[in-house]
Amino acid sequence: AIHSTCAKGETKGFYMEDLVKKEPIVPTLRELQVGESHCFPIEQRSSVYVSCQRMVKEGMRTGWNYEMLEHAEDFTVEVRRIS
């Protein structure tokens, strides 16, 4: 069962500070179970990518892995834990 927390229908035309709520990345990634996903604001893409790569290295023995999808229509980056 895939569980996603992506919000749909973001509003365009506002300043980024008003629109984007930064989320804690590493604690959120650690809580993901296999098959679950979480969406982060696209502005956090680089930080999310680096954090995911670090989680892969740290979780090598347990096989922690992910896939990342960009959703341009709602300005989010979805991370899905695959193992």
C-alpha atoms as a printed R data frame, in Angstrom:
   type eleno elety resid chain resno      x      y       z
1  ATOM     1    CA   ALA     A     1  0.000  0.000   0.000
2  ATOM     2    CA   ILE     A     2  1.440  3.340  -1.037
3  ATOM     3    CA   HIS     A     3  0.771  6.270   1.248
4  ATOM     4    CA   SER     A     4  1.418  9.788  -0.038
5  ATOM     5    CA   THR     A     5  1.173 13.089   1.813
6  ATOM     6    CA   CYS     A     6  1.393 15.339  -1.262
7  ATOM     7    CA   ALA     A     7 -0.866 18.368  -1.141
8  ATOM     8    CA   LYS     A     8 -2.492 19.293  -4.433
9  ATOM     9    CA   GLY     A     9 -3.460 22.691  -5.810
10 ATOM    10    CA   GLU     A    10 -0.874 25.161  -4.524
11 ATOM    11    CA   THR     A    11 -1.590 28.818  -5.250
12 ATOM    12    CA   LYS     A    12  0.659 30.716  -7.676
13 ATOM    13    CA   GLY     A    13  1.579 34.392  -7.566
14 ATOM    14    CA   PHE     A    14  2.698 34.917  -3.962
15 ATOM    15    CA   TYR     A    15  6.138 35.482  -2.530
16 ATOM    16    CA   MET     A    16  7.987 32.273  -1.747
17 ATOM    17    CA   GLU     A    17  8.175 33.092   1.979
18 ATOM    18    CA   ASP     A    18  4.376 33.323   2.127
19 ATOM    19    CA   LEU     A    19  3.819 30.137   0.154
20 ATOM    20    CA   VAL     A    20  6.533 27.736   1.249
21 ATOM    21    CA   LYS     A    21  6.622 26.100   4.636
22 ATOM    22    CA   LYS     A    22  9.977 24.387   5.102
23 ATOM    23    CA   GLU     A    23  9.725 20.960   6.658
24 ATOM    24    CA   PRO     A    24 12.246 18.983   8.709
25 ATOM    25    CA   ILE     A    25 13.867 16.593   6.238
26 ATOM    26    CA   VAL     A    26 15.900 13.948   8.085
27 ATOM    27    CA   PRO     A    27 13.370 13.251  10.883
28 ATOM    28    CA   THR     A    28 10.642 12.907   8.243
29 ATOM    29    CA   LEU     A    29 12.751 10.519   6.141
30 ATOM    30    CA   ARG     A    30 13.562  8.384   9.185
31 ATOM    31    CA   GLU     A    31  9.866  7.942   9.937
32 ATOM    32    CA   LEU     A    32  9.036  6.659   6.433
33 ATOM    33    CA   GLN     A    33  8.147  2.978   6.248
34 ATOM    34    CA   VAL     A    34  8.689  0.959   3.071
35 ATOM    35    CA   GLY     A    35  5.988  1.980   0.564
36 ATOM    36    CA   GLU     A    36  5.231  5.313   2.242
37 ATOM    37    CA   SER     A    37  6.034  8.666   0.678
38 ATOM    38    CA   HIS     A    38  6.228 12.293   1.704
39 ATOM    39    CA   CYS     A    39  6.197 15.503  -0.340
40 ATOM    40    CA   PHE     A    40  8.482 18.442   0.326
41 ATOM    41    CA   PRO     A    41  8.354 21.915  -1.267
42 ATOM    42    CA   ILE     A    42 10.335 21.985  -4.524
43 ATOM    43    CA   GLU     A    43 12.519 24.724  -3.013
44 ATOM    44    CA   GLN     A    44 13.925 22.071  -0.647
45 ATOM    45    CA   ARG     A    45 14.820 19.698  -3.512
46 ATOM    46    CA   SER     A    46 18.618 19.963  -3.184
47 ATOM    47    CA   SER     A    47 18.560 19.487   0.581
48 ATOM    48    CA   VAL     A    48 16.128 16.576   0.288
49 ATOM    49    CA   TYR     A    49 18.348 14.885  -2.319
50 ATOM    50    CA   VAL     A    50 21.487 15.235  -0.181
51 ATOM    51    CA   SER     A    51 19.636 13.989   2.903
52 ATOM    52    CA   CYS     A    52 18.307 10.969   1.000
53 ATOM    53    CA   GLN     A    53 21.784 10.096  -0.231
54 ATOM    54    CA   ARG     A    54 23.075 10.324   3.341
55 ATOM    55    CA   MET     A    55 20.238  8.060   4.526
56 ATOM    56    CA   VAL     A    56 21.200  5.493   1.859
57 ATOM    57    CA   LYS     A    57 24.806  5.485   3.103
58 ATOM    58    CA   GLU     A    58 23.820  5.341   6.771
59 ATOM    59    CA   GLY     A    59 21.224  2.642   6.103
60 ATOM    60    CA   MET     A    60 23.442  0.455   3.926
61 ATOM    61    CA   ARG     A    61 23.258 -2.498   6.300
62 ATOM    62    CA   THR     A    62 19.474 -2.317   6.510
63 ATOM    63    CA   GLY     A    63 18.980 -1.586   2.796
64 ATOM    64    CA   TRP     A    64 17.321  1.854   3.132
65 ATOM    65    CA   ASN     A    65 16.570  3.146  -0.372
66 ATOM    66    CA   TYR     A    66 14.244  5.646  -2.028
67 ATOM    67    CA   GLU     A    67 12.951  7.086  -5.271
68 ATOM    68    CA   MET     A    68 12.352 10.770  -5.859
69 ATOM    69    CA   LEU     A    69  9.650 12.243  -8.086
70 ATOM    70    CA   GLU     A    70  9.236 15.906  -8.974
71 ATOM    71    CA   HIS     A    71  5.691 17.224  -9.331
72 ATOM    72    CA   ALA     A    72  5.954 20.484 -11.284
73 ATOM    73    CA   GLU     A    73  2.191 21.014 -11.247
74 ATOM    74    CA   ASP     A    74  2.096 21.497  -7.476
75 ATOM    75    CA   PHE     A    75  5.754 22.467  -6.867
76 ATOM    76    CA   THR     A    76  6.640 19.460  -4.721
77 ATOM    77    CA   VAL     A    77  9.283 16.752  -4.562
78 ATOM    78    CA   GLU     A    78  8.002 13.358  -3.468
79 ATOM    79    CA   VAL     A    79 10.279 10.895  -1.717
80 ATOM    80    CA   ARG     A    80  9.054  7.301  -1.636
81 ATOM    81    CA   ARG     A    81 10.856  4.731   0.467
82 ATOM    82    CA   ILE     A    82 11.318  1.591  -1.631
83 ATOM    83    CA   SER     A    83 13.362 -0.561   0.762
